[in-house]
Tab-separated table of C-alpha atoms and ligand atoms in Angstrom:
chain	number	residue	atom	x	y	z
A	28	UNK	CA	-105.713	-3.053	-66.925
A	29	UNK	CA	-102.345	-1.549	-65.813
A	30	UNK	CA	-100.723	1.535	-67.251
A	31	UNK	CA	-97.222	2.835	-67.057
A	32	UNK	CA	-96.605	6.480	-66.196
A	33	UNK	CA	-93.326	8.148	-66.990
A	34	UNK	CA	-92.193	11.642	-66.130
A	35	UNK	CA	-89.523	12.076	-68.823
A	36	UNK	CA	-86.209	14.023	-69.018
A	37	UNK	CA	-83.990	12.108	-66.670
A	38	UNK	CA	-80.722	10.687	-68.157
A	39	UNK	CA	-80.458	7.028	-67.175
A	40	UNK	CA	-77.560	6.178	-64.999
A	41	UNK	CA	-76.843	2.767	-63.399
A	42	UNK	CA	-76.881	-0.841	-64.136
A	43	UNK	CA	-79.439	-3.199	-65.834
A	44	UNK	CA	-79.346	-6.911	-65.585
A	45	UNK	CA	-80.305	-8.478	-68.907
A	46	UNK	CA	-82.582	-11.454	-68.630
A	47	UNK	CA	-82.752	-14.757	-70.489
A	48	UNK	CA	-84.047	-14.551	-74.004
A	49	UNK	CA	-87.772	-14.986	-74.417
A	50	UNK	CA	-87.671	-16.136	-77.951
A	51	UNK	CA	-85.034	-18.705	-77.128
A	52	UNK	CA	-86.818	-19.966	-74.042
A	53	UNK	CA	-90.049	-20.482	-75.896
A	54	UNK	CA	-88.433	-22.815	-78.565
A	55	UNK	CA	-86.444	-24.630	-75.819
A	56	UNK	CA	-89.593	-25.231	-73.911
A	57	UNK	CA	-91.280	-26.755	-77.036
A	58	UNK	CA	-88.326	-29.053	-77.449
A	59	UNK	CA	-89.159	-30.726	-74.132
A	60	UNK	CA	-91.963	-32.563	-75.993
A	61	UNK	CA	-89.294	-34.557	-77.910
A	62	UNK	CA	-88.273	-36.641	-74.887
A	63	UNK	CA	-89.852	-38.444	-71.940
A	64	UNK	CA	-86.936	-37.406	-69.814
A	65	UNK	CA	-86.793	-34.037	-68.003
A	66	UNK	CA	-85.498	-30.880	-69.572
A	67	UNK	CA	-84.196	-28.392	-67.075
A	68	UNK	CA	-83.988	-24.804	-68.235
A	69	UNK	CA	-82.083	-22.176	-66.261
A	70	UNK	CA	-81.974	-18.321	-66.698
A	71	UNK	CA	-85.679	-18.414	-67.653
A	72	UNK	CA	-87.155	-14.893	-67.876
A	73	UNK	CA	-90.257	-14.097	-65.838
A	74	UNK	CA	-92.681	-13.125	-68.643
A	75	UNK	CA	-96.285	-13.800	-69.439
A	76	UNK	CA	-95.307	-15.453	-72.814
A	77	UNK	CA	-93.333	-18.041	-70.731
A	78	UNK	CA	-96.466	-18.585	-68.478
A	79	UNK	CA	-98.547	-19.080	-71.768
A	80	UNK	CA	-96.154	-21.641	-73.116
A	81	UNK	CA	-96.068	-23.394	-69.688
A	82	UNK	CA	-99.920	-23.598	-69.790
A	83	UNK	CA	-99.881	-24.906	-73.308
A	84	UNK	CA	-97.356	-27.649	-72.398
A	85	UNK	CA	-99.241	-28.553	-69.288
A	86	UNK	CA	-102.420	-28.874	-71.419
A	87	UNK	CA	-100.622	-31.467	-73.559
A	88	UNK	CA	-99.778	-33.464	-70.486
A	89	UNK	CA	-96.262	-32.312	-69.634
A	90	UNK	CA	-95.319	-31.948	-65.977
A	91	UNK	CA	-94.221	-28.284	-65.653
A	92	UNK	CA	-92.360	-27.316	-62.417
A	93	UNK	CA	-91.074	-23.876	-61.633
A	94	UNK	CA	-88.389	-23.569	-58.973
A	95	UNK	CA	-88.961	-21.146	-56.082
A	96	UNK	CA	-87.903	-17.926	-57.797
A	97	UNK	CA	-89.218	-18.957	-61.222
A	98	UNK	CA	-85.710	-18.725	-62.695
A	99	UNK	CA	-85.648	-22.357	-63.624
A	100	UNK	CA	-88.168	-24.699	-65.283
A	101	UNK	CA	-88.298	-28.451	-65.246
A	102	UNK	CA	-90.376	-29.831	-68.127
A	103	UNK	CA	-91.209	-33.609	-68.317
A	104	UNK	CA	-93.094	-35.131	-71.159
A	105	UNK	CA	-93.365	-38.641	-69.829
A	106	UNK	CA	-96.761	-39.068	-71.478
A	107	UNK	CA	-98.472	-36.801	-74.027
A	108	UNK	CA	-102.087	-37.074	-72.957
A	109	UNK	CA	-103.487	-34.493	-75.367
A	110	UNK	CA	-102.426	-33.770	-78.914
A	111	UNK	CA	-104.390	-30.582	-79.481
A	112	UNK	CA	-102.948	-27.080	-79.009
A	113	UNK	CA	-106.114	-25.074	-78.396
A	114	UNK	CA	-107.041	-21.885	-80.210
A	115	UNK	CA	-107.513	-20.072	-76.882
A	116	UNK	CA	-103.755	-20.423	-76.169
A	117	UNK	CA	-102.290	-20.240	-79.742
A	118	UNK	CA	-104.119	-16.991	-80.580
A	119	UNK	CA	-102.441	-15.289	-77.622
A	120	UNK	CA	-98.998	-16.262	-78.777
A	121	UNK	CA	-97.762	-17.266	-82.211
A	122	UNK	CA	-94.741	-19.162	-80.783
A	123	UNK	CA	-97.318	-21.738	-79.533
A	124	UNK	CA	-97.103	-23.070	-83.192
A	125	UNK	CA	-93.648	-24.434	-82.272
A	126	UNK	CA	-95.280	-27.433	-80.578
A	127	UNK	CA	-96.474	-28.771	-83.890
A	128	UNK	CA	-93.078	-30.197	-85.148
A	129	UNK	CA	-92.158	-31.826	-81.796
A	130	UNK	CA	-95.554	-33.340	-81.269
A	131	UNK	CA	-95.750	-34.717	-84.736
A	132	UNK	CA	-92.233	-36.198	-84.490
A	133	UNK	CA	-92.741	-37.833	-81.142
A	134	UNK	CA	-96.365	-38.884	-81.409
A	135	UNK	CA	-97.091	-39.104	-85.154
A	136	UNK	CA	-100.181	-36.898	-84.661
A	137	UNK	CA	-100.930	-33.296	-83.727
A	138	UNK	CA	-103.816	-30.864	-83.924
A	139	UNK	CA	-102.626	-27.260	-83.547
A	140	UNK	CA	-104.767	-24.170	-84.040
A	141	UNK	CA	-103.565	-21.747	-86.802
A	142	UNK	CA	-102.270	-18.614	-85.060
A	143	UNK	CA	-104.069	-16.163	-87.401
A	144	UNK	CA	-102.744	-12.773	-88.221
A	145	UNK	CA	-101.324	-10.330	-85.745
A	146	UNK	CA	-100.786	-6.562	-85.417
A	147	UNK	CA	-97.488	-6.532	-87.331
A	148	UNK	CA	-98.589	-8.486	-90.355
A	149	UNK	CA	-100.228	-11.504	-91.838
A	150	UNK	CA	-97.558	-13.827	-90.514
A	151	UNK	CA	-98.425	-17.004	-92.427
A	152	UNK	CA	-97.301	-20.495	-91.346
A	153	UNK	CA	-96.956	-21.950	-94.877
A	154	UNK	CA	-93.236	-22.422	-94.445
A	155	UNK	CA	-93.748	-24.458	-91.277
A	156	UNK	CA	-96.330	-26.649	-92.989
A	157	UNK	CA	-94.245	-27.051	-96.222
A	158	UNK	CA	-91.377	-28.245	-94.143
A	159	UNK	CA	-93.311	-30.796	-92.246
A	160	UNK	CA	-95.011	-31.980	-95.412
A	161	UNK	CA	-91.507	-32.583	-96.876
A	162	UNK	CA	-90.713	-34.659	-93.857
A	163	UNK	CA	-93.735	-36.889	-94.663
A	164	UNK	CA	-96.534	-35.400	-92.661
A	165	UNK	CA	-100.024	-35.492	-93.971
A	166	UNK	CA	-101.720	-32.199	-93.227
A	167	UNK	CA	-105.256	-31.009	-93.441
A	168	UNK	CA	-106.920	-27.765	-92.247
A	169	UNK	CA	-110.178	-28.125	-90.432
A	170	UNK	CA	-112.105	-25.488	-88.417
A	171	UNK	CA	-109.035	-23.381	-88.008
A	172	UNK	CA	-106.754	-26.219	-86.929
A	173	UNK	CA	-103.882	-27.874	-88.694
A	174	UNK	CA	-104.359	-31.602	-88.354
A	175	UNK	CA	-101.059	-33.364	-88.943
A	176	UNK	CA	-100.249	-37.082	-89.006
A	177	UNK	CA	-97.325	-39.240	-89.814
A	178	UNK	CA	-98.386	-42.728	-88.955
A	179	UNK	CA	-95.085	-44.453	-89.761
A	180	UNK	CA	-93.021	-41.588	-88.372
A	181	UNK	CA	-91.400	-38.706	-90.163
A	182	UNK	CA	-88.655	-39.375	-92.715
A	183	UNK	CA	-85.517	-37.312	-93.324
A	184	UNK	CA	-85.574	-35.168	-96.425
A	185	UNK	CA	-84.263	-31.967	-98.062
A	186	UNK	CA	-85.974	-28.654	-97.187
A	187	UNK	CA	-85.194	-25.499	-99.070
A	188	UNK	CA	-86.851	-22.483	-97.552
A	189	UNK	CA	-87.745	-19.856	-100.088
A	190	UNK	CA	-87.283	-17.149	-97.406
A	191	UNK	CA	-85.727	-17.179	-93.940
A	192	UNK	CA	-88.139	-17.896	-91.125
A	193	UNK	CA	-87.072	-18.260	-87.530
A	194	UNK	CA	-90.073	-20.306	-86.357
A	195	UNK	CA	-90.235	-22.504	-89.381
A	196	UNK	CA	-86.545	-23.290	-89.080
A	197	UNK	CA	-86.988	-24.249	-85.447
A	198	UNK	CA	-90.053	-26.379	-86.137
A	199	UNK	CA	-88.191	-28.174	-88.981
A	200	UNK	CA	-85.109	-28.823	-86.849
A	201	UNK	CA	-87.052	-30.167	-83.919
A	202	UNK	CA	-89.163	-32.412	-86.135
A	203	UNK	CA	-86.104	-33.734	-87.974
A	204	UNK	CA	-84.306	-34.727	-84.807
A	205	UNK	CA	-86.760	-37.736	-84.485
A	206	UNK	CA	-87.183	-38.441	-88.235
A	207	UNK	CA	-85.814	-41.573	-89.881
A	208	UNK	CA	-82.500	-40.671	-91.663
A	209	UNK	CA	-80.877	-37.410	-92.730
A	210	UNK	CA	-82.516	-34.040	-93.181
A	211	UNK	CA	-80.774	-31.105	-94.868
A	212	UNK	CA	-82.312	-27.657	-94.341
A	213	UNK	CA	-81.175	-24.935	-96.759
A	214	UNK	CA	-81.719	-21.191	-96.367
A	215	UNK	CA	-82.305	-21.733	-92.620
A	216	UNK	CA	-82.590	-18.676	-90.402
A	217	UNK	CA	-79.432	-18.130	-88.367
A	218	UNK	CA	-80.665	-16.221	-85.350
A	219	UNK	CA	-78.700	-16.871	-82.147
A	220	UNK	CA	-81.890	-18.300	-80.545
A	221	UNK	CA	-81.768	-21.130	-83.158
A	222	UNK	CA	-78.158	-21.731	-82.161
A	223	UNK	CA	-79.286	-21.990	-78.574
A	224	UNK	CA	-81.977	-24.543	-79.502
A	225	UNK	CA	-79.448	-26.555	-81.437
A	226	UNK	CA	-77.044	-26.521	-78.413
A	227	UNK	CA	-79.859	-27.877	-76.206
A	228	UNK	CA	-80.905	-30.463	-78.770
A	229	UNK	CA	-77.339	-31.679	-79.112
A	230	UNK	CA	-77.149	-32.155	-75.313
A	231	UNK	CA	-80.356	-34.149	-75.680
A	232	UNK	CA	-78.499	-36.482	-78.044
A	233	UNK	CA	-79.538	-34.997	-81.399
A	234	UNK	CA	-76.995	-35.077	-84.218
A	235	UNK	CA	-76.939	-31.688	-85.812
A	236	UNK	CA	-74.287	-30.067	-87.962
A	237	UNK	CA	-74.146	-26.427	-89.334
A	238	UNK	CA	-75.017	-24.509	-86.169
A	239	UNK	CA	-74.911	-20.791	-87.115
A	240	UNK	CA	-75.012	-21.409	-90.851
A	241	UNK	CA	-77.804	-21.397	-93.433
A	242	UNK	CA	-77.412	-25.072	-94.078
A	243	UNK	CA	-78.268	-27.447	-91.330
A	244	UNK	CA	-77.809	-31.259	-91.410
A	245	UNK	CA	-79.698	-33.442	-88.939
A	246	UNK	CA	-79.285	-37.178	-88.551
A	247	UNK	CA	-82.515	-38.385	-86.991
A	248	UNK	CA	-82.515	-40.501	-83.815
A	249	UNK	CA	-85.018	-43.007	-82.452
A	250	UNK	CA	-85.148	-41.131	-79.161
A	251	UNK	CA	-83.636	-38.127	-77.331
A	252	UNK	CA	-82.665	-37.847	-73.682
A	253	UNK	CA	-83.150	-35.265	-71.007
A	254	UNK	CA	-80.785	-32.324	-70.489
A	255	UNK	CA	-80.026	-29.129	-68.528
A	256	UNK	CA	-79.601	-25.969	-70.361
A	257	UNK	CA	-79.011	-22.245	-69.663
A	258	UNK	CA	-81.007	-19.833	-71.848
A	259	UNK	CA	-78.798	-17.302	-73.693
A	260	UNK	CA	-79.270	-13.650	-72.770
A	261	UNK	CA	-81.947	-11.549	-74.571
A	262	UNK	CA	-80.240	-9.545	-77.280
A	263	UNK	CA	-83.442	-7.564	-77.897
A	264	UNK	CA	-83.832	-6.600	-74.301
A	265	UNK	CA	-80.139	-5.590	-74.411
A	266	UNK	CA	-80.661	-3.350	-77.368
A	267	UNK	CA	-83.792	-1.869	-75.876
A	268	UNK	CA	-82.030	-0.734	-72.670
A	269	UNK	CA	-79.076	0.476	-74.669
A	270	UNK	CA	-81.348	2.705	-76.698
A	271	UNK	CA	-83.060	3.901	-73.565
A	272	UNK	CA	-79.646	5.045	-72.316
A	273	UNK	CA	-78.950	6.691	-75.673
A	274	UNK	CA	-82.216	8.662	-76.061
A	275	UNK	CA	-81.857	10.039	-72.470
A	276	UNK	CA	-78.134	10.829	-73.001
A	277	UNK	CA	-77.343	8.548	-70.084
A	278	UNK	CA	-74.637	6.061	-69.093
A	279	UNK	CA	-75.712	2.491	-68.405
A	280	UNK	CA	-73.943	-0.769	-67.756
A	281	UNK	CA	-75.718	-3.835	-69.102
A	282	UNK	CA	-74.721	-6.892	-67.030
A	283	UNK	CA	-75.081	-10.327	-68.600
A	284	UNK	CA	-75.500	-8.800	-72.105
A	285	UNK	CA	-72.452	-9.016	-74.434
A	286	UNK	CA	-71.399	-7.491	-77.729
A	287	UNK	CA	-71.298	-10.685	-79.639
A	288	UNK	CA	-74.998	-11.248	-80.593
A	289	UNK	CA	-75.586	-7.596	-81.510
A	290	UNK	CA	-72.905	-6.761	-84.127
A	291	UNK	CA	-75.053	-5.039	-86.745
A	292	UNK	CA	-77.077	-3.261	-84.134
A	293	UNK	CA	-73.897	-1.974	-82.458
A	294	UNK	CA	-72.462	-0.901	-85.835
A	295	UNK	CA	-75.409	1.410	-86.133
A	296	UNK	CA	-75.046	2.707	-82.592
A	297	UNK	CA	-71.393	3.444	-83.503
A	298	UNK	CA	-72.459	5.313	-86.644
A	299	UNK	CA	-74.684	7.456	-84.503
A	300	UNK	CA	-71.599	8.411	-82.594
A	301	UNK	CA	-72.370	6.684	-79.303
A	302	UNK	CA	-69.450	5.380	-77.202
A	303	UNK	CA	-69.622	1.873	-75.886
A	304	UNK	CA	-67.356	-0.914	-74.703
A	305	UNK	CA	-67.370	-4.483	-73.481
A	306	UNK	CA	-66.652	-4.799	-69.792
A	307	UNK	CA	-65.870	-7.770	-67.474
A	308	UNK	CA	-69.507	-7.801	-66.444
A	309	UNK	CA	-71.046	-7.297	-69.845
A	310	UNK	CA	-71.274	-3.940	-71.500
A	311	UNK	CA	-71.217	-0.201	-70.984
A	312	UNK	CA	-72.815	2.531	-73.111
A	313	UNK	CA	-72.169	6.186	-72.588
A	314	UNK	CA	-74.251	8.787	-74.377
A	315	UNK	CA	-73.703	11.596	-71.937
A	316	UNK	CA	-71.714	13.894	-74.247
A	317	UNK	CA	-72.657	12.680	-77.583
A	318	UNK	CA	-73.709	14.670	-80.599
A	319	UNK	CA	-75.854	12.013	-82.317
A	320	UNK	CA	-75.798	11.546	-86.106
A	321	UNK	CA	-78.739	10.420	-88.203
A	322	UNK	CA	-78.469	6.902	-89.746
A	323	UNK	CA	-80.044	4.574	-92.254
A	324	UNK	CA	-81.316	1.253	-90.971
A	325	UNK	CA	-82.672	-1.714	-92.830
A	326	UNK	CA	-84.052	-4.677	-90.914
A	327	UNK	CA	-82.907	-8.078	-92.109
A	328	UNK	CA	-82.706	-11.650	-90.875
A	329	UNK	CA	-79.732	-12.288	-88.530
A	330	UNK	CA	-76.951	-11.228	-88.661
A	331	UNK	CA	-78.697	-8.078	-90.065
A	332	UNK	CA	-80.400	-5.384	-88.037
A	333	UNK	CA	-83.230	-7.054	-86.052
A	334	UNK	CA	-86.814	-6.077	-86.772
A	335	UNK	CA	-87.446	-6.534	-82.994
A	336	UNK	CA	-85.327	-3.408	-82.409
A	337	UNK	CA	-86.740	-1.275	-85.205
A	338	UNK	CA	-89.407	0.498	-83.217
A	339	UNK	CA	-87.021	1.248	-80.354
A	340	UNK	CA	-84.441	2.616	-82.826
A	341	UNK	CA	-87.119	4.809	-84.509
A	342	UNK	CA	-88.123	6.304	-81.134
A	343	UNK	CA	-84.414	7.154	-80.460
A	344	UNK	CA	-83.925	8.693	-83.986
A	345	UNK	CA	-86.916	11.026	-83.524
A	346	UNK	CA	-84.571	13.182	-81.321
A	347	UNK	CA	-81.469	12.967	-83.599
A	348	UNK	CA	-80.941	16.084	-85.679
A	349	UNK	CA	-81.126	15.532	-89.456
A	350	UNK	CA	-82.921	12.932	-91.415
A	351	UNK	CA	-82.789	9.167	-90.676
A	352	UNK	CA	-84.261	6.373	-92.793
A	353	UNK	CA	-85.731	3.050	-91.590
A	354	UNK	CA	-86.621	0.313	-93.971
A	355	UNK	CA	-88.642	-2.578	-92.579
A	356	UNK	CA	-87.948	-5.668	-94.674
A	357	UNK	CA	-89.339	-8.423	-92.362
A	358	UNK	CA	-92.892	-7.486	-91.519
A	359	UNK	CA	-95.256	-5.560	-93.796
A	360	UNK	CA	-97.166	-3.709	-91.051
A	361	UNK	CA	-94.572	-2.967	-88.354
A	362	UNK	CA	-94.976	0.824	-88.123
A	363	UNK	CA	-97.989	0.912	-85.708
A	364	UNK	CA	-95.913	2.971	-83.282
A	365	UNK	CA	-95.539	5.845	-85.861
A	366	UNK	CA	-98.869	7.517	-85.210
A	367	UNK	CA	-98.287	7.314	-81.422
A	368	UNK	CA	-94.730	8.741	-81.703
A	369	UNK	CA	-96.249	11.514	-83.870
A	370	UNK	CA	-98.665	12.355	-81.076
A	371	UNK	CA	-95.594	12.958	-78.967
A	372	UNK	CA	-94.240	15.480	-81.435
A	373	UNK	CA	-92.133	13.178	-83.683
A	374	UNK	CA	-91.808	13.981	-87.392
A	375	UNK	CA	-92.040	10.759	-89.343
A	376	UNK	CA	-93.130	10.295	-92.942
A	377	UNK	CA	-94.166	6.846	-94.072
A	378	UNK	CA	-93.902	5.485	-97.599
A	379	UNK	CA	-94.826	1.788	-97.664
A	380	UNK	CA	-92.168	-0.046	-95.717
A	381	UNK	CA	-89.873	3.060	-95.461
A	382	UNK	CA	-90.054	5.588	-92.727
A	383	UNK	CA	-88.168	8.881	-92.935
A	384	UNK	CA	-87.535	10.345	-89.475
A	385	UNK	CA	-86.672	14.037	-89.133
A	386	UNK	CA	-85.149	14.707	-85.737
A	387	UNK	CA	-87.026	17.228	-83.535
A	388	UNK	CA	-85.638	19.149	-80.524
A	389	UNK	CA	-88.147	17.778	-78.099
A	390	UNK	CA	-90.771	15.098	-77.652
A	391	UNK	CA	-93.785	16.011	-75.414
A	392	UNK	CA	-95.425	13.426	-73.115
A	393	UNK	CA	-98.943	12.132	-73.992
A	394	UNK	CA	-101.255	9.253	-73.317
A	395	UNK	CA	-100.333	6.549	-75.854
A	396	UNK	CA	-101.036	2.889	-76.484
A	397	UNK	CA	-99.513	0.262	-78.644
A	398	UNK	CA	-100.560	-2.824	-80.458
A	399	UNK	CA	-97.592	-5.065	-79.940
A	400	UNK	CA	-94.681	-5.761	-77.684
A	401	UNK	CA	-91.868	-3.863	-79.432
A	402	UNK	CA	-94.077	-0.896	-80.355
A	403	UNK	CA	-95.037	-0.582	-76.635
A	404	UNK	CA	-91.500	-0.443	-75.440
A	405	UNK	CA	-90.635	2.053	-78.151
A	406	UNK	CA	-93.225	4.322	-76.525
A	407	UNK	CA	-91.656	3.795	-73.123
A	408	UNK	CA	-88.277	4.833	-74.549
A	409	UNK	CA	-89.804	7.917	-76.176
A	410	UNK	CA	-91.504	8.712	-72.839
A	411	UNK	CA	-88.220	8.562	-70.908
A	412	UNK	CA	-86.863	11.440	-73.065
A	413	UNK	CA	-90.120	13.393	-73.501
A	414	UNK	CA	-91.000	16.526	-71.635
A	415	UNK	CA	-93.755	15.851	-69.064
A	416	UNK	CA	-95.848	12.868	-68.480
A	417	UNK	CA	-96.377	9.977	-70.827
A	418	UNK	CA	-98.959	7.299	-69.988
A	419	UNK	CA	-98.566	3.987	-71.752
A	420	UNK	CA	-101.773	1.963	-71.849
A	421	UNK	CA	-102.146	-1.737	-72.653
A	422	UNK	CA	-99.169	-2.700	-70.559
A	423	UNK	CA	-99.855	-6.389	-70.987
A	424	UNK	CA	-97.952	-6.149	-74.268
A	425	UNK	CA	-94.856	-5.105	-72.274
A	426	UNK	CA	-95.303	-7.973	-69.793
A	427	UNK	CA	-95.061	-10.441	-72.605
A	428	UNK	CA	-91.478	-9.620	-73.252
A	429	UNK	CA	-89.861	-7.262	-70.643
A	430	UNK	CA	-89.356	-8.572	-67.213
A	431	UNK	CA	-89.850	-5.928	-64.418
A	432	UNK	CA	-89.320	-3.156	-66.897
A	433	UNK	CA	-90.464	-0.322	-64.553
A	434	UNK	CA	-88.053	-1.699	-61.831
A	435	UNK	CA	-85.176	-1.982	-64.120
A	436	UNK	CA	-85.598	1.554	-65.449
A	437	UNK	CA	-86.340	3.012	-62.009
A	438	UNK	CA	-83.076	1.536	-60.759
A	439	UNK	CA	-81.314	3.744	-63.356
A	440	UNK	CA	-83.121	6.868	-62.097
A	441	UNK	CA	-86.149	6.833	-64.497
A	442	UNK	CA	-89.325	8.408	-62.963
A	443	UNK	CA	-91.574	5.574	-63.852
A	444	UNK	CA	-94.418	3.748	-62.126
A	445	UNK	CA	-97.095	1.156	-62.847
A	446	UNK	CA	-100.634	2.073	-61.890
A	447	UNK	CA	-103.978	0.264	-62.119
A	448	UNK	CA	-106.343	1.885	-64.533
B	502	UD1	C1	-89.546	-14.753	-84.716
B	502	UD1	C2	-89.537	-13.978	-83.376
B	502	UD1	C3	-90.032	-12.543	-83.569
B	502	UD1	C4	-89.244	-11.840	-84.663
B	502	UD1	C5	-89.240	-12.603	-85.961
B	502	UD1	C6	-88.273	-12.047	-86.977
B	502	UD1	C7	-89.948	-15.809	-81.815
B	502	UD1	C8	-90.898	-16.376	-80.817
B	502	UD1	N1	-90.370	-14.714	-82.440
B	502	UD1	O1	-90.985	-14.781	-85.132
B	502	UD1	O2	-89.792	-11.867	-82.297
B	502	UD1	O3	-89.777	-10.585	-84.895
B	502	UD1	O4	-88.803	-13.989	-85.685
B	502	UD1	O5	-87.039	-11.989	-86.570
B	502	UD1	O6	-88.850	-16.249	-81.971
B	502	UD1	N2	-93.356	-16.091	-92.924
B	502	UD1	C9	-94.116	-16.628	-93.927
B	502	UD1	N3	-94.548	-17.921	-93.776
B	502	UD1	C10	-94.235	-18.715	-92.649
B	502	UD1	C11	-93.414	-18.108	-91.661
B	502	UD1	C12	-92.993	-16.810	-91.763
B	502	UD1	O7	-94.418	-15.961	-94.878
B	502	UD1	O8	-94.631	-19.894	-92.578
B	502	UD1	C13	-92.887	-14.710	-93.013
B	502	UD1	C14	-93.395	-13.798	-91.888
B	502	UD1	O9	-94.740	-13.336	-92.231
B	502	UD1	C15	-92.375	-12.709	-91.866
B	502	UD1	C16	-91.078	-13.420	-92.217
B	502	UD1	O10	-91.473	-14.666	-92.826
B	502	UD1	O11	-92.647	-11.756	-92.879
B	502	UD1	C17	-90.185	-13.795	-90.964
B	502	UD1	O12	-90.981	-14.352	-89.980
B	502	UD1	P1	-90.385	-15.442	-88.959
B	502	UD1	O13	-88.916	-15.379	-89.011
B	502	UD1	O14	-91.079	-16.709	-89.234
B	502	UD1	O15	-90.938	-14.911	-87.571
B	502	UD1	P2	-91.409	-15.729	-86.366
B	502	UD1	O16	-90.661	-16.978	-86.216
B	502	UD1	O17	-92.877	-15.781	-86.305
């Protein structure tokens, strides 16, 4: 298993190209099930989660073609030859559950493994199931699988989500595009990745109103057509590199990433006293001569501060003088990085879903490991600023969501390498 070794203390300086959004791309890939015509996706990130989704779709009978440099995918669901999403794939990646809605809508039948819990919390799928039930699906649970059927097809309905869920909103939207009649979804999640999915579905011929709002109206169609779509940039990768620049007191230009999808995150960066501006290429952050201020952060559904940037922000705040506060409101167990950051000298007190971070003068490198993607990258960020060597184990978590992370950071001067353990 690979590890990443960082010799910390170098201010980052240079340019990082932000890739296509993993979370967007995964949902877009699942939408290919809805039509027998090809879906061409461009700006596809090279990540193991994308490979996992490709394998899942291929196992259902889709033709999956990568172009030469793996930046584009062509997905064709001419025939669905298998209706079961196997446990072996779904357990690796929760987003696999996104095939349930499209399979059911197109085929009237699907058998999809329950994803189970994960490191950051229980992460139920009850909202996905309730939404599909409302659309007329009959559901039963058997041997760890959801068996869903809708013999006469799904039927438009009203769905009121009790809490906002990105995945459940995406599953419900995709299913409703092929249901008979109109579906209204209330309290829908509003993440930009859902907007990207809606853009693609509209190009496929779906009739959807309310993009970007909490109420979405879908007029179901008999069939959808193929389409070509460019995946939006990854706002979480953008925030991660921005924080890597801040923690090292560096100056980095982020090409491809823009301000627009990261307003609340950037408000917090501004409160910390960091200088940034939009440029013709994307974005520039300058933390070279900044006296950083402590802040209070609460994670919330979009447009609030994203939970997927909480761990990276915490790593950064460990070196900001004074006391910062982080409240995690989305996942109940998303502080797995705290003990590892503490091993590097961070001072963090946990009280339920609240973390108080007292800035220290210096972090010290250490061997660390993480249990999920964003926690792993938070340790990379901490390692970039720490004195001495940090070794991050279990790099496969990073490879799920950060394309060529060591190359992108090395291009900005970081002393970082990947080694085989
Ligand atoms: C998506 C993102 C993930 C991000 C998360 C929150 C993808 C592939 N992943 O995950 O990176 O961290 O949004 O922004 O897009 N919940 C239920 N029942 C359900 C569904 C969710 O109780 O049926 C709860 C979850 O446990 C969690 C909250 O709702 O506490 C939000 O989760 P959700 O928005 O569904 O996250 P995902 O779609 O899994």
